[in-house]
mmCIF file of C-alpha atoms in Angstrom:
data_model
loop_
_atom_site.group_PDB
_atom_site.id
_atom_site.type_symbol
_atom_site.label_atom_id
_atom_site.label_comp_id
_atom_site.label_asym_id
_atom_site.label_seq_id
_atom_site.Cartn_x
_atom_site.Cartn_y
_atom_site.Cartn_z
ATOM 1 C CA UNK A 1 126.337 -24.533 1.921
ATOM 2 C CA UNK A 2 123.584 -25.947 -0.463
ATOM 3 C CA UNK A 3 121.971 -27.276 2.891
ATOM 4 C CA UNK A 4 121.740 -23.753 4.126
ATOM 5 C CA UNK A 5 120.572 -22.252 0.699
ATOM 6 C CA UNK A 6 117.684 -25.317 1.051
ATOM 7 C CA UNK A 7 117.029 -24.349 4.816
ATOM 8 C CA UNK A 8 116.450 -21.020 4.135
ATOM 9 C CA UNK A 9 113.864 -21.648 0.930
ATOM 10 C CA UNK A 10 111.890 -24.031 2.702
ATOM 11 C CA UNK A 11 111.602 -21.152 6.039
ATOM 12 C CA UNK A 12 111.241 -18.413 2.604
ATOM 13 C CA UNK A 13 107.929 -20.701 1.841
ATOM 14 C CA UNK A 14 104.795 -19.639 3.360
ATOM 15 C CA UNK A 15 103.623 -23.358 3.758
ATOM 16 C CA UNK A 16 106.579 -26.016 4.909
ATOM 17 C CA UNK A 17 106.006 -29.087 3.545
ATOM 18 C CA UNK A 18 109.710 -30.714 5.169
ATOM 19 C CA UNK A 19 108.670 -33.804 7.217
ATOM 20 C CA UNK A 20 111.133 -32.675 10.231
ATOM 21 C CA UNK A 21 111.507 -30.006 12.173
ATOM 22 C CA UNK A 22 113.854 -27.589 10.601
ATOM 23 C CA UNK A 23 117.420 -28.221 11.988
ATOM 24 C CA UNK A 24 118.846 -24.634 12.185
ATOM 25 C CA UNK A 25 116.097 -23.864 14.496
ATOM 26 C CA UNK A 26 116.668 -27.061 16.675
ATOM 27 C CA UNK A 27 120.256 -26.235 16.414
ATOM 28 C CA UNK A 28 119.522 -22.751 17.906
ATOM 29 C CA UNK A 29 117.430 -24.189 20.426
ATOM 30 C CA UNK A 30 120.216 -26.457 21.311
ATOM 31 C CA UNK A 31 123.223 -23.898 21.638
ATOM 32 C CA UNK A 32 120.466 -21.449 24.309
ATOM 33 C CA UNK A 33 120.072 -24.826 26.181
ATOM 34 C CA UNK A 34 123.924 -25.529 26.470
ATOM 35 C CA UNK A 35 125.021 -22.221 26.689
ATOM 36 C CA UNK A 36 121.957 -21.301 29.973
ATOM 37 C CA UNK A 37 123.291 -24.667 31.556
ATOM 38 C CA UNK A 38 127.077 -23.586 30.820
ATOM 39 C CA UNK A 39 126.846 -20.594 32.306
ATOM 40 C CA UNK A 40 123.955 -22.217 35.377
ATOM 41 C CA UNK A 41 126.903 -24.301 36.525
ATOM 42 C CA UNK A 42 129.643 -21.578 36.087
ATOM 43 C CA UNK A 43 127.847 -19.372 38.208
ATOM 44 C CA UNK A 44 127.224 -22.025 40.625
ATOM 45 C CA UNK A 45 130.794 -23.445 41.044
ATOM 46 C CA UNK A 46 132.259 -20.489 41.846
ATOM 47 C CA UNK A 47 129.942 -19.133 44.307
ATOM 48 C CA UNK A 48 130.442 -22.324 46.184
ATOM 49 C CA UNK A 49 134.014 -21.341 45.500
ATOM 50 C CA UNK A 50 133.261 -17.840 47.072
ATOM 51 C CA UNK A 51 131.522 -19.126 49.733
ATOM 52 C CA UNK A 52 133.734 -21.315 50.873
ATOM 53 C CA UNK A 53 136.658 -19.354 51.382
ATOM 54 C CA UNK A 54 134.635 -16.989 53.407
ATOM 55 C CA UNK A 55 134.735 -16.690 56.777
ATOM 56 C CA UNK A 56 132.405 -17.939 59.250
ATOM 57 C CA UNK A 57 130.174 -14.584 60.830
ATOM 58 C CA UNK A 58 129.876 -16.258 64.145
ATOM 59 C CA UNK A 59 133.732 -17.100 65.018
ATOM 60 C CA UNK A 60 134.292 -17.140 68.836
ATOM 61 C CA UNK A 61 135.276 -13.873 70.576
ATOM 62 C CA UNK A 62 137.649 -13.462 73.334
ATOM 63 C CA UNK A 63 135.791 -12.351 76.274
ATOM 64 C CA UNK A 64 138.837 -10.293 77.499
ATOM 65 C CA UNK A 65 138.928 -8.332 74.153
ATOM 66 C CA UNK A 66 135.573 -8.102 73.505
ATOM 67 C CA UNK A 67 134.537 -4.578 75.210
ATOM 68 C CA UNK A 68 130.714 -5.678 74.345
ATOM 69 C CA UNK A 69 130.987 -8.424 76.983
ATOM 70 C CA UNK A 70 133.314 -6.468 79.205
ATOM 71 C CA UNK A 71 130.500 -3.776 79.564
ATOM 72 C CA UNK A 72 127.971 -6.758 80.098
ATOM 73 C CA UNK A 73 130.430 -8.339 83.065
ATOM 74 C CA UNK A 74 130.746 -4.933 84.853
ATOM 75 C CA UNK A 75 126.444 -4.171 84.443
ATOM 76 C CA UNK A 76 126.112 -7.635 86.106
ATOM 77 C CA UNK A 77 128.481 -7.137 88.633
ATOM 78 C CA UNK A 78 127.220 -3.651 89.773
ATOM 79 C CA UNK A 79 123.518 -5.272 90.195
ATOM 80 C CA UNK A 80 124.200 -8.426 92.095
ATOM 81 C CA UNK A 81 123.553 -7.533 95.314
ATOM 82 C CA UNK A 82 119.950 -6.194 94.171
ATOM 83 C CA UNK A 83 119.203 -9.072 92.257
ATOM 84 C CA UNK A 84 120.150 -11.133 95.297
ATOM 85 C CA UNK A 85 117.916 -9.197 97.762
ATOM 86 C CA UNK A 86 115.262 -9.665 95.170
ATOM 87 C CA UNK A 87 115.819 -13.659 94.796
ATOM 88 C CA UNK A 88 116.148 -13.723 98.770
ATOM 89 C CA UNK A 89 112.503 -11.409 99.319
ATOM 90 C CA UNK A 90 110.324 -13.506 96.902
ATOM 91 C CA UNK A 91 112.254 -16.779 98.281
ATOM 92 C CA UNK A 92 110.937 -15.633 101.698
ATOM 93 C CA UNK A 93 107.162 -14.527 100.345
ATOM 94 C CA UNK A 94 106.691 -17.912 98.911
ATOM 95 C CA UNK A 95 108.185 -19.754 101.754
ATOM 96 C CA UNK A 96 106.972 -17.843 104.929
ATOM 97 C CA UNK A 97 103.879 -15.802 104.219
ATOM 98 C CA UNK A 98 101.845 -18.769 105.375
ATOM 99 C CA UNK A 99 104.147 -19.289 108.479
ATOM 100 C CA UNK A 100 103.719 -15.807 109.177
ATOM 101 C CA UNK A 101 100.028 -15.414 108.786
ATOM 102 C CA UNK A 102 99.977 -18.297 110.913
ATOM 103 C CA UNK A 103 102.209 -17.295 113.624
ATOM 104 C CA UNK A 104 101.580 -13.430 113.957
ATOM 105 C CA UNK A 105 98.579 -12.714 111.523
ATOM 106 C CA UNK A 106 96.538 -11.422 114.286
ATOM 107 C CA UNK A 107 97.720 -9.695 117.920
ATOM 108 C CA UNK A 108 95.609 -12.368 119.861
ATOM 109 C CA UNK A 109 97.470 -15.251 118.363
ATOM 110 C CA UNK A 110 100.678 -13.617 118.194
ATOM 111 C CA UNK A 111 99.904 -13.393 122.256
ATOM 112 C CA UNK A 112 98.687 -16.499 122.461
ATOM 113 C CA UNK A 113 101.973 -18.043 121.372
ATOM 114 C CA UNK A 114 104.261 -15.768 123.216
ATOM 115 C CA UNK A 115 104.926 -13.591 120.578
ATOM 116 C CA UNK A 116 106.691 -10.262 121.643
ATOM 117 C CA UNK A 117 104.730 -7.510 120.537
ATOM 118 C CA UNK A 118 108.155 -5.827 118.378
ATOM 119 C CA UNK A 119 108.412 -9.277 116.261
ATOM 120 C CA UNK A 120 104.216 -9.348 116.029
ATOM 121 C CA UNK A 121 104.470 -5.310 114.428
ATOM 122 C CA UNK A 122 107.417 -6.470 112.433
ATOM 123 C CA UNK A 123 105.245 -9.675 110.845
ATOM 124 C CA UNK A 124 102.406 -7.382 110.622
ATOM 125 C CA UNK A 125 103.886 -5.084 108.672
ATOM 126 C CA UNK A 126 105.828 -7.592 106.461
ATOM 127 C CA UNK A 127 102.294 -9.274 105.667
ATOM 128 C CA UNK A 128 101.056 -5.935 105.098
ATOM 129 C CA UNK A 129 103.778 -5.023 102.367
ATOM 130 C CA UNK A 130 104.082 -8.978 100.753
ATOM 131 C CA UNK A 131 100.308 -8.954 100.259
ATOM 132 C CA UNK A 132 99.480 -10.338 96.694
#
């Protein structure tokens, strides 16, 4: 008690003249430090704690449950055959516009090699349409 009565005259006094640093302010200092990190690591264990019994957002789904990829499966199924016809057209512009420009590009040639003049109309017009 008589340290507290002394504590309090020397912070009373306009100029200190104690060699230390006054202990009840270190002391409050102190209990702010312990009582931020206390509560720091409080916080921090249990939202770990939280965290962990969660769970995870991207669990597997079903695909026979899910209607999301049902709807997916039946949009896919109903354009197949376009896509295929697509695949199969710029399979054959890559692969046989050169052939065909070759073969049947003009109505001399396409004579020339025996063409018949339905298949040389037909190439024509193919070339004609699968121009770049």
């Amino acid at each position: 008690m008589a340290h507290l009565q002394q504590q309090q005259q020397c912070c009373k006094n306009s100029i200190c003249t104690a060699p230390t640093v006054h202990s009840h302010v270190g002391l409050s200092r102190r209990t702010m430090l312990w009582s931020t990190t206390a509560g720091v690591t409080a916080w921090v264990t249990l939202n770990q704690a939280a965290q962990a019994r969660q769970e995870p957002l991207n669990k597997e789904v079903d695909a026979a449950e899910s209607p999301y990829i049902q709807e997916l499966l039946r949009r896919s199924r109903e354009k197949k055959e376009q896509r295929d016809k697509e695949r199969l057209q710029d399979y054959y512009k890559r692969n046989f516009k050169d052939y065909f420009e070759f073969e049947g590009g003009s109505i001399r040639a396409g004579k020339a090699r025996g063409i018949q003049p339905d298949t040389q109309q037909a190439i024509l017009q193919w070339l004609e349409l699968n121009k770049d």
